[in-house]
CSV table of C-alpha atoms in Angstrom, one decimal:
chain,number,residue,atom,x,y,z
A,1,MET,CA,-2.7,5.4,-20.8
A,2,LEU,CA,-3.2,9.2,-20.9
A,3,SER,CA,-6.5,10.8,-21.8
A,4,HIS,CA,-6.8,11.9,-25.4
A,5,HIS,CA,-6.5,15.6,-24.4
A,6,ASP,CA,-3.4,15.1,-22.3
A,7,LEU,CA,-1.8,12.9,-24.9
A,8,ASP,CA,-2.4,15.4,-27.7
A,9,SER,CA,-1.0,18.2,-25.4
A,10,MET,CA,2.2,16.2,-24.7
A,11,VAL,CA,2.7,15.1,-28.3
A,12,SER,CA,2.3,18.7,-29.4
A,13,ALA,CA,4.9,19.8,-26.8
A,14,VAL,CA,7.4,17.1,-27.8
A,15,SER,CA,7.0,18.0,-31.5
A,16,GLN,CA,7.6,21.7,-30.9
A,17,VAL,CA,11.0,22.8,-32.3
A,18,GLY,CA,13.2,24.5,-29.8
A,19,LEU,CA,11.2,23.8,-26.7
A,20,SER,CA,13.5,23.4,-23.8
A,21,LYS,CA,13.7,20.4,-21.5
A,22,VAL,CA,12.6,22.6,-18.6
A,23,SER,CA,9.5,23.7,-20.5
A,24,LEU,CA,8.8,20.1,-21.5
A,25,ARG,CA,9.1,18.9,-17.9
A,26,GLU,CA,6.7,21.7,-16.8
A,27,LYS,CA,4.2,20.4,-19.2
A,28,ALA,CA,4.6,16.9,-17.9
A,29,GLU,CA,4.3,18.1,-14.3
A,30,LYS,CA,1.0,19.9,-15.1
A,31,ILE,CA,-0.5,16.7,-16.5
A,32,ARG,CA,0.8,14.7,-13.5
A,33,ALA,CA,-0.8,17.1,-11.1
A,34,THR,CA,-4.2,16.2,-12.5
A,35,LEU,CA,-3.7,12.5,-11.9
A,36,ASN,CA,-4.2,12.6,-8.1
A,37,PRO,CA,-0.6,11.8,-7.3
A,38,HIS,CA,-1.1,11.2,-3.5
A,39,PRO,CA,-4.6,9.5,-3.2
A,40,ALA,CA,-6.6,8.9,0.0
A,41,GLY,CA,-5.5,12.1,1.7
A,42,GLN,CA,-2.0,10.9,2.3
A,43,LYS,CA,-0.4,14.3,2.4
A,44,GLU,CA,-3.3,16.1,4.2
A,45,GLU,CA,-4.5,13.5,6.7
A,46,ASN,CA,-1.8,10.9,7.3
A,47,VAL,CA,1.2,13.0,8.4
A,48,PRO,CA,1.7,12.9,12.2
A,49,ILE,CA,2.9,15.7,14.4
A,50,LEU,CA,5.8,15.4,16.9
A,51,HIS,CA,6.6,18.3,19.2
A,52,ASP,CA,4.6,20.7,17.0
A,53,GLN,CA,6.5,19.6,13.8
A,54,GLU,CA,5.2,17.5,10.9
A,55,MET,CA,7.0,14.2,10.6
A,56,LEU,CA,7.7,14.4,6.9
A,57,GLY,CA,8.4,11.0,5.4
A,58,THR,CA,6.0,9.3,7.9
A,59,GLN,CA,2.4,8.3,7.7
A,60,HIS,CA,0.1,7.3,10.6
A,61,LYS,CA,-3.3,6.7,9.2
A,62,TYR,CA,-4.4,3.7,11.3
A,63,ARG,CA,-3.9,3.6,15.1
A,64,GLU,CA,-1.8,0.4,15.2
A,65,THR,CA,0.3,0.9,12.1
A,66,ILE,CA,2.9,3.5,11.0
A,67,LEU,CA,4.5,3.9,7.6
A,68,PHE,CA,8.1,5.2,7.2
A,69,PHE,CA,9.7,6.2,3.9
A,70,PRO,CA,13.5,6.0,4.3
A,71,THR,CA,15.3,8.5,2.1
A,72,GLU,CA,17.7,5.9,0.5
A,73,GLY,CA,14.8,3.6,-0.4
A,74,GLN,CA,12.7,5.9,-2.6
A,75,TYR,CA,13.3,4.2,-5.9
A,76,CYS,CA,12.5,0.7,-7.0
A,77,HIS,CA,13.8,-2.4,-8.8
A,78,SER,CA,11.1,-1.8,-11.4
A,79,PHE,CA,8.7,0.9,-12.6
A,80,CYS,CA,5.2,-0.7,-12.9
A,81,THR,CA,2.9,1.5,-15.0
A,82,TYR,CA,0.0,0.6,-12.6
A,83,CYS,CA,2.0,1.7,-9.5
A,84,PHE,CA,0.0,3.8,-7.1
A,85,ARG,CA,3.3,5.3,-5.7
A,86,TRP,CA,4.3,6.7,-9.0
A,87,ALA,CA,4.7,10.2,-7.6
A,88,GLN,CA,7.6,9.0,-5.5
A,89,PHE,CA,9.6,8.5,-8.7
A,90,THR,CA,8.6,11.4,-11.0
A,91,SER,CA,9.8,14.3,-8.8
A,92,VAL,CA,12.7,12.9,-6.9
A,93,GLY,CA,13.9,15.3,-4.1
A,94,SER,CA,10.9,17.6,-4.4
A,95,GLU,CA,8.1,18.2,-1.9
A,96,GLN,CA,6.1,15.7,-3.9
A,97,GLN,CA,8.1,12.9,-2.4
A,98,PHE,CA,7.7,11.3,1.0
A,99,GLN,CA,11.1,10.7,2.5
A,100,SER,CA,13.0,10.9,5.8
A,101,LYS,CA,16.4,10.0,7.4
A,102,GLU,CA,15.2,10.9,10.9
A,103,VAL,CA,15.3,7.5,12.6
A,104,LYS,CA,15.7,9.2,16.0
A,105,HIS,CA,12.4,11.0,15.5
A,106,LEU,CA,10.8,7.7,14.3
A,107,LYS,CA,11.9,5.9,17.5
A,108,ARG,CA,10.7,8.8,19.7
A,109,TYR,CA,7.4,8.9,18.0
A,110,ILE,CA,6.8,5.2,18.4
A,111,SER,CA,7.9,5.4,22.1
A,112,GLN,CA,5.2,8.0,22.7
A,113,HIS,CA,2.4,6.0,21.0
A,114,PRO,CA,2.0,2.7,22.8
A,115,ARG,CA,-0.8,1.6,20.6
A,116,VAL,CA,1.5,1.4,17.6
A,117,LYS,CA,2.3,-2.3,17.0
A,118,ASP,CA,3.2,-2.4,13.4
A,119,LEU,CA,5.9,-0.5,11.4
A,120,LEU,CA,6.0,-0.7,7.6
A,121,PHE,CA,9.1,0.5,5.8
A,122,THR,CA,7.9,1.5,2.3
A,123,GLY,CA,8.7,3.6,-0.7
A,124,GLY,CA,9.8,3.2,-3.4
A,125,ASP,CA,11.3,-0.1,-2.1
A,126,PRO,CA,13.4,-0.3,1.1
A,127,LEU,CA,15.2,-3.3,-0.2
A,128,VAL,CA,17.1,-1.2,-2.8
A,129,MET,CA,19.1,-0.1,0.2
A,130,SER,CA,22.2,-1.9,1.3
A,131,SER,CA,21.7,-4.1,4.4
A,132,ARG,CA,24.0,-1.7,6.3
A,133,THR,CA,21.7,1.2,5.6
A,134,LEU,CA,18.6,-0.8,6.4
A,135,ARG,CA,20.1,-1.9,9.6
A,136,SER,CA,20.7,1.7,10.6
A,137,TYR,CA,17.0,2.3,10.5
A,138,ILE,CA,15.9,-1.0,12.2
A,139,SER,CA,18.5,-1.7,14.9
A,140,PRO,CA,17.6,1.3,17.1
A,141,LEU,CA,14.1,-0.2,17.4
A,142,LEU,CA,15.3,-3.6,18.6
A,143,ASN,CA,15.9,-4.5,22.3
A,144,SER,CA,14.8,-1.1,23.5
A,145,SER,CA,12.5,-0.6,26.4
A,146,ASP,CA,11.1,2.5,24.6
A,147,THR,CA,9.8,0.4,21.7
A,148,GLN,CA,8.8,-2.9,23.4
A,149,HIS,CA,5.2,-2.5,22.3
A,150,LEU,CA,6.3,-2.6,18.6
A,151,ASN,CA,5.5,-6.2,17.6
A,152,THR,CA,6.0,-6.2,13.8
A,153,ILE,CA,8.4,-4.7,11.3
A,154,ARG,CA,7.3,-5.0,7.6
A,155,LEU,CA,9.3,-4.3,4.5
A,156,GLY,CA,7.2,-3.5,1.4
A,157,THR,CA,9.1,-4.7,-1.7
A,158,LYS,CA,8.9,-5.8,-5.3
A,159,SER,CA,12.3,-7.4,-5.1
A,160,LEU,CA,11.1,-11.0,-5.0
A,161,ALA,CA,9.6,-10.5,-8.4
A,162,TYR,CA,12.2,-8.2,-10.1
A,163,TRP,CA,15.5,-8.9,-8.3
A,164,PRO,CA,15.3,-12.0,-6.2
A,165,TYR,CA,19.1,-12.2,-6.2
A,166,ARG,CA,18.9,-9.5,-3.5
A,167,PHE,CA,18.5,-12.4,-1.1
A,168,SER,CA,20.8,-15.0,-2.6
A,169,SER,CA,23.8,-13.7,-4.5
A,170,ASP,CA,24.1,-9.9,-4.0
A,171,PRO,CA,27.3,-8.9,-2.2
A,172,ASP,CA,25.4,-8.3,1.1
A,173,SER,CA,22.7,-10.9,0.8
A,174,ARG,CA,24.0,-12.9,3.7
A,175,SER,CA,24.1,-9.7,5.8
A,176,LEU,CA,20.5,-9.0,4.9
A,177,LEU,CA,19.3,-12.4,5.9
A,178,GLN,CA,21.3,-12.1,9.1
A,179,LEU,CA,19.4,-8.9,9.9
A,180,PHE,CA,16.1,-10.7,9.4
A,181,SER,CA,17.3,-13.4,11.9
A,182,GLU,CA,18.3,-10.7,14.4
A,183,ILE,CA,14.9,-9.1,14.2
A,184,VAL,CA,13.3,-12.5,15.0
A,185,ASP,CA,15.8,-13.2,17.8
A,186,SER,CA,14.9,-9.8,19.4
A,187,GLY,CA,11.4,-11.1,19.9
A,188,LYS,CA,9.8,-9.1,17.1
A,189,HIS,CA,8.1,-10.4,14.0
A,190,ILE,CA,9.3,-9.5,10.5
A,191,THR,CA,7.2,-9.7,7.4
A,192,ILE,CA,8.4,-9.3,3.9
A,193,GLN,CA,5.4,-7.5,2.3
A,194,ALA,CA,5.8,-8.9,-1.2
A,195,HIS,CA,4.1,-7.4,-4.2
A,196,PHE,CA,3.1,-10.0,-6.8
A,197,THR,CA,0.6,-9.4,-9.7
A,198,HIS,CA,1.0,-12.6,-11.7
A,199,PRO,CA,2.0,-16.2,-11.0
A,200,ARG,CA,4.8,-15.9,-13.6
A,201,GLU,CA,6.7,-13.7,-11.1
A,202,LEU,CA,6.8,-16.7,-8.7
A,203,GLU,CA,7.7,-19.4,-11.1
A,204,HIS,CA,11.4,-18.5,-11.7
A,205,PRO,CA,13.8,-20.7,-9.7
A,206,ALA,CA,15.6,-17.6,-8.4
A,207,ALA,CA,12.4,-16.2,-6.8
A,208,GLN,CA,11.6,-19.6,-5.2
A,209,LYS,CA,15.2,-19.9,-3.8
A,210,ALA,CA,14.9,-16.4,-2.4
A,211,MET,CA,11.6,-17.3,-0.7
A,212,ARG,CA,13.2,-20.4,0.9
A,213,LEU,CA,16.1,-18.4,2.2
A,214,ILE,CA,13.8,-15.8,3.7
A,215,ASN,CA,11.6,-18.5,5.4
A,216,MET,CA,14.8,-20.0,6.9
A,217,THR,CA,15.5,-16.8,8.9
A,218,GLY,CA,12.1,-17.0,10.7
A,219,ALA,CA,10.7,-14.1,8.7
A,220,GLN,CA,7.3,-14.4,7.0
A,221,ILE,CA,6.3,-13.5,3.5
A,222,ARG,CA,2.8,-12.0,2.9
A,223,CYS,CA,1.7,-11.3,-0.6
A,224,GLN,CA,-0.5,-8.6,-2.0
A,225,GLY,CA,-1.2,-7.0,-5.4
A,226,PRO,CA,-3.7,-5.0,-7.4
A,227,LEU,CA,-6.3,-6.3,-9.7
A,228,ILE,CA,-5.3,-5.0,-13.1
A,229,ARG,CA,-7.3,-5.0,-16.3
A,230,GLY,CA,-5.5,-6.9,-19.0
A,231,ILE,CA,-2.9,-8.4,-16.7
A,232,ASN,CA,-4.6,-10.5,-14.0
A,233,ASP,CA,-8.3,-9.8,-14.3
A,234,ASP,CA,-9.5,-13.4,-14.3
A,235,PRO,CA,-10.0,-15.9,-11.4
A,236,SER,CA,-7.7,-18.6,-12.6
A,237,THR,CA,-4.7,-16.3,-12.5
A,238,TRP,CA,-5.3,-15.4,-8.9
A,239,ALA,CA,-6.1,-19.0,-7.9
A,240,ARG,CA,-2.8,-20.1,-9.5
A,241,MET,CA,-0.9,-17.3,-7.8
A,242,TRP,CA,-2.4,-18.0,-4.3
A,243,ASP,CA,-1.8,-21.8,-4.7
A,244,LEU,CA,1.8,-21.2,-5.6
A,245,GLN,CA,2.4,-18.6,-2.9
A,246,THR,CA,1.0,-21.1,-0.3
A,247,ARG,CA,3.2,-23.9,-1.6
A,248,LEU,CA,6.3,-21.7,-1.3
A,249,GLY,CA,5.5,-20.9,2.3
A,250,ALA,CA,4.0,-17.4,1.8
A,251,VAL,CA,0.7,-16.1,3.0
A,252,PRO,CA,-1.8,-14.6,0.5
A,253,TYR,CA,-2.8,-11.3,2.1
A,254,TYR,CA,-4.7,-8.7,-0.1
A,255,MET,CA,-6.2,-8.3,-3.5
A,256,PHE,CA,-6.4,-4.5,-4.0
A,257,VAL,CA,-8.7,-2.6,-6.3
A,258,GLU,CA,-6.6,-0.3,-8.6
A,259,ARG,CA,-6.4,3.0,-6.7
A,260,ASP,CA,-7.8,6.3,-7.9
A,261,THR,CA,-4.5,7.7,-9.2
A,262,GLY,CA,-2.3,7.8,-12.3
A,263,ALA,CA,-3.5,5.6,-15.2
A,264,LYS,CA,-6.5,4.2,-13.1
A,265,ASP,CA,-8.9,4.5,-16.0
A,266,TYR,CA,-6.7,2.4,-18.2
A,267,PHE,CA,-6.2,-0.4,-15.6
A,268,SER,CA,-9.3,-0.4,-13.4
A,269,VAL,CA,-11.9,-3.2,-13.2
A,270,PRO,CA,-15.5,-2.5,-12.2
A,271,LEU,CA,-16.2,-3.4,-8.5
A,272,ALA,CA,-18.8,-5.9,-9.5
A,273,SER,CA,-16.3,-7.7,-11.7
A,274,ALA,CA,-13.6,-7.5,-9.0
A,275,TYR,CA,-15.9,-9.2,-6.5
A,276,SER,CA,-16.8,-11.9,-9.1
A,277,ILE,CA,-13.1,-12.5,-9.8
A,278,PHE,CA,-12.1,-12.6,-6.1
A,279,SER,CA,-15.0,-14.9,-5.0
A,280,SER,CA,-14.4,-17.3,-7.9
A,281,ALA,CA,-10.7,-17.5,-7.2
A,282,VAL,CA,-11.2,-18.1,-3.5
A,283,ALA,CA,-13.7,-20.8,-4.2
A,284,SER,CA,-11.2,-22.7,-6.2
A,285,VAL,CA,-8.3,-22.9,-3.7
A,286,PRO,CA,-8.0,-24.8,-0.5
A,287,GLY,CA,-8.5,-23.3,2.9
A,288,THR,CA,-4.8,-22.8,3.4
A,289,ALA,CA,-4.8,-20.3,0.5
A,290,ARG,CA,-8.0,-18.5,1.6
A,291,THR,CA,-6.1,-16.0,3.8
A,292,ALA,CA,-6.4,-13.3,1.2
A,293,ARG,CA,-8.8,-10.4,1.8
A,294,GLY,CA,-10.4,-8.4,-0.9
A,295,PRO,CA,-11.2,-6.9,-3.3
A,296,SER,CA,-10.2,-4.0,-1.1
A,297,MET,CA,-10.2,-0.2,-1.8
A,298,SER,CA,-7.6,1.8,0.0
A,299,ALA,CA,-9.8,4.8,0.2
A,300,SER,CA,-9.6,7.9,2.4
A,301,PRO,CA,-11.8,6.6,5.2
A,302,GLY,CA,-9.9,3.2,5.3
A,303,LYS,CA,-9.5,-0.1,3.5
A,304,ILE,CA,-13.0,-1.0,2.4
A,305,GLY,CA,-13.7,-4.5,1.1
A,306,ILE,CA,-16.5,-5.6,-1.3
A,307,VAL,CA,-17.8,-8.7,0.6
A,308,GLY,CA,-21.0,-9.4,-1.3
A,309,ILE,CA,-23.5,-8.5,-3.9
A,310,GLU,CA,-27.0,-9.3,-2.7
A,311,GLU,CA,-30.7,-8.4,-3.2
A,312,ILE,CA,-32.2,-7.1,0.1
A,313,SER,CA,-35.8,-5.9,0.3
A,314,GLY,CA,-36.0,-5.8,-3.5
A,315,GLU,CA,-32.9,-3.7,-3.9
A,316,ARG,CA,-29.6,-5.0,-5.3
A,317,VAL,CA,-26.7,-3.8,-3.2
A,318,PHE,CA,-23.0,-4.1,-2.6
A,319,ALA,CA,-22.2,-5.3,0.9
A,320,LEU,CA,-19.1,-3.5,2.1
A,321,LYS,CA,-16.9,-3.8,5.2
A,322,PHE,CA,-14.0,-1.8,6.7
A,323,PHE,CA,-10.9,-4.1,6.9
A,324,GLN,CA,-9.0,-1.1,8.3
A,325,ALA,CA,-10.4,2.3,9.3
A,326,ARG,CA,-9.3,5.8,10.4
A,327,ASN,CA,-11.6,5.3,13.4
A,328,PRO,CA,-10.9,1.8,14.8
A,329,ALA,CA,-14.6,1.5,15.8
A,330,TRP,CA,-15.5,1.3,12.1
A,331,THR,CA,-13.3,-1.8,11.6
A,332,GLU,CA,-15.3,-4.9,10.4
A,333,ARG,CA,-18.5,-2.9,10.3
A,334,LEU,CA,-20.8,-3.8,7.5
A,335,PHE,CA,-22.7,-1.3,5.3
A,336,PHE,CA,-24.4,-1.2,2.0
A,337,ALA,CA,-24.3,0.7,-1.3
A,338,LYS,CA,-26.6,0.7,-4.3
A,339,PHE,CA,-25.4,-1.7,-6.9
A,340,ASP,CA,-23.7,0.0,-9.8
A,341,ALA,CA,-22.2,-2.2,-12.6
A,342,ARG,CA,-19.9,0.5,-13.8
A,343,ALA,CA,-18.5,1.8,-10.5
A,344,THR,CA,-14.8,1.4,-10.0
A,345,TRP,CA,-14.2,3.3,-6.7
A,346,LEU,CA,-15.9,4.3,-3.5
A,347,ASP,CA,-16.7,7.8,-4.6
A,348,GLU,CA,-18.9,6.4,-7.3
A,349,LEU,CA,-21.1,4.5,-4.9
A,350,LYS,CA,-24.3,5.8,-3.2
A,351,PRO,CA,-25.8,4.6,0.0
A,352,ALA,CA,-28.5,1.9,-0.3
A,353,PHE,CA,-32.0,1.8,1.2
A,354,GLY,CA,-32.8,5.5,0.8
A,355,GLU,CA,-30.0,6.7,3.2
A,356,SER,CA,-28.5,10.1,2.4
A,357,ASN,CA,-25.0,9.2,3.7
A,358,PHE,CA,-22.9,6.3,4.7
A,359,PHE,CA,-22.6,5.9,8.4
A,360,PHE,CA,-19.0,7.1,8.7
A,361,GLU,CA,-19.2,10.2,6.5
A,362,GLN,CA,-19.9,12.9,9.1
A,363,GLU,CA,-17.3,11.6,11.5
A,364,TYR,CA,-14.8,11.3,8.7
A,365,CYS,CA,-15.4,14.9,7.8
A,366,ASP,CA,-14.7,15.9,11.4
A,367,ILE,CA,-11.4,13.9,11.3
A,368,SER,CA,-10.5,15.4,8.0
A,369,ALA,CA,-11.0,18.9,9.4
A,370,LYS,CA,-8.7,18.2,12.4
A,371,THR,CA,-6.0,16.8,10.2
A,372,GLY,CA,-6.4,19.7,7.7
A,373,ASN,CA,-5.8,22.1,10.6
A,374,ARG,CA,-2.5,20.3,11.3
A,375,GLN,CA,-3.6,18.9,14.6
A,376,GLY,CA,-2.0,15.5,13.7
A,377,SER,CA,-2.8,12.4,11.7
A,378,SER,CA,-5.9,10.2,12.2
A,379,GLY,CA,-3.7,7.5,13.7
A,380,GLN,CA,-2.8,9.9,16.5
A,381,PHE,CA,-6.4,10.9,17.4
A,382,PHE,CA,-7.3,7.4,18.6
A,383,ASN,CA,-4.0,6.4,20.2
């Protein structure tokens, strides 16, 4: 999955007699640093400010949504080679890693930002934590007048695919499900943001039992995953997956384009092919399974979907739309790029119809300049 140059460099280092583990690690870190470990301006543009201090371990890119990386949840049930959060696992405990234990700061921040409706615990995987530890992060946000405006708590997890027993037979499974029920009883919504990349992950009886148990608590399961070359890059795989998710009471949510990080060149699918796969899959499932959005690029300006390939005024173009945006005013806005059969990411696209820039580019540069000067995150600017 490495480039030939990086592979040769690493093989040479491993073969070198007497090379210390420290030197070998330094070589690996140099290669990793070239692989865009934190894409889409996460470290530069997403970290909010509270009382003149950066809230490390927190991201606030979109006005209504905040991400929190609990320290104890920064590893995973698996290590997917296509994971866009790979930097969380390769330098544990370093500045490379997003993490925080400061739940008091999180609560204070949410209380001061009344437009924040949605909190996503992410990682890593927050469900590697014990239910007691998870409760210590969530309970302070329930039944509090300071956080009444917070509607939804989400848990991003791969556990349903790789360790579904977390919900059925682990020592604290019952306590975990009880926590879900308590969140619902508090008047807030809880979503298990499940990561699935293939229907095989849903077919095991243990996974299906876990999904039934989650649904019984009043929590909801929303499913998302990346489009990965050689793994799920055909319409029938996605149609089977969405049909099965729907039958199991889950909501198909997003198909993501493989992000511009790590082994992207190995796994990525051209945007034109991604749109063809998505549209063909959607066309072959019933309306109840057509809740998925995509194919979506989680790029620096926002989540941008490819919603069509058309010929307009003699020019073949991609029709693009913001599903989410740093500036909320861009959301759902349609714009066009020249068709490029080889393009795999936003930065490879050029504006259509003779335009020199996409409509959002200048304003995005202004936002980036503010965040670069540590004036806050983009989510704060429009709160």
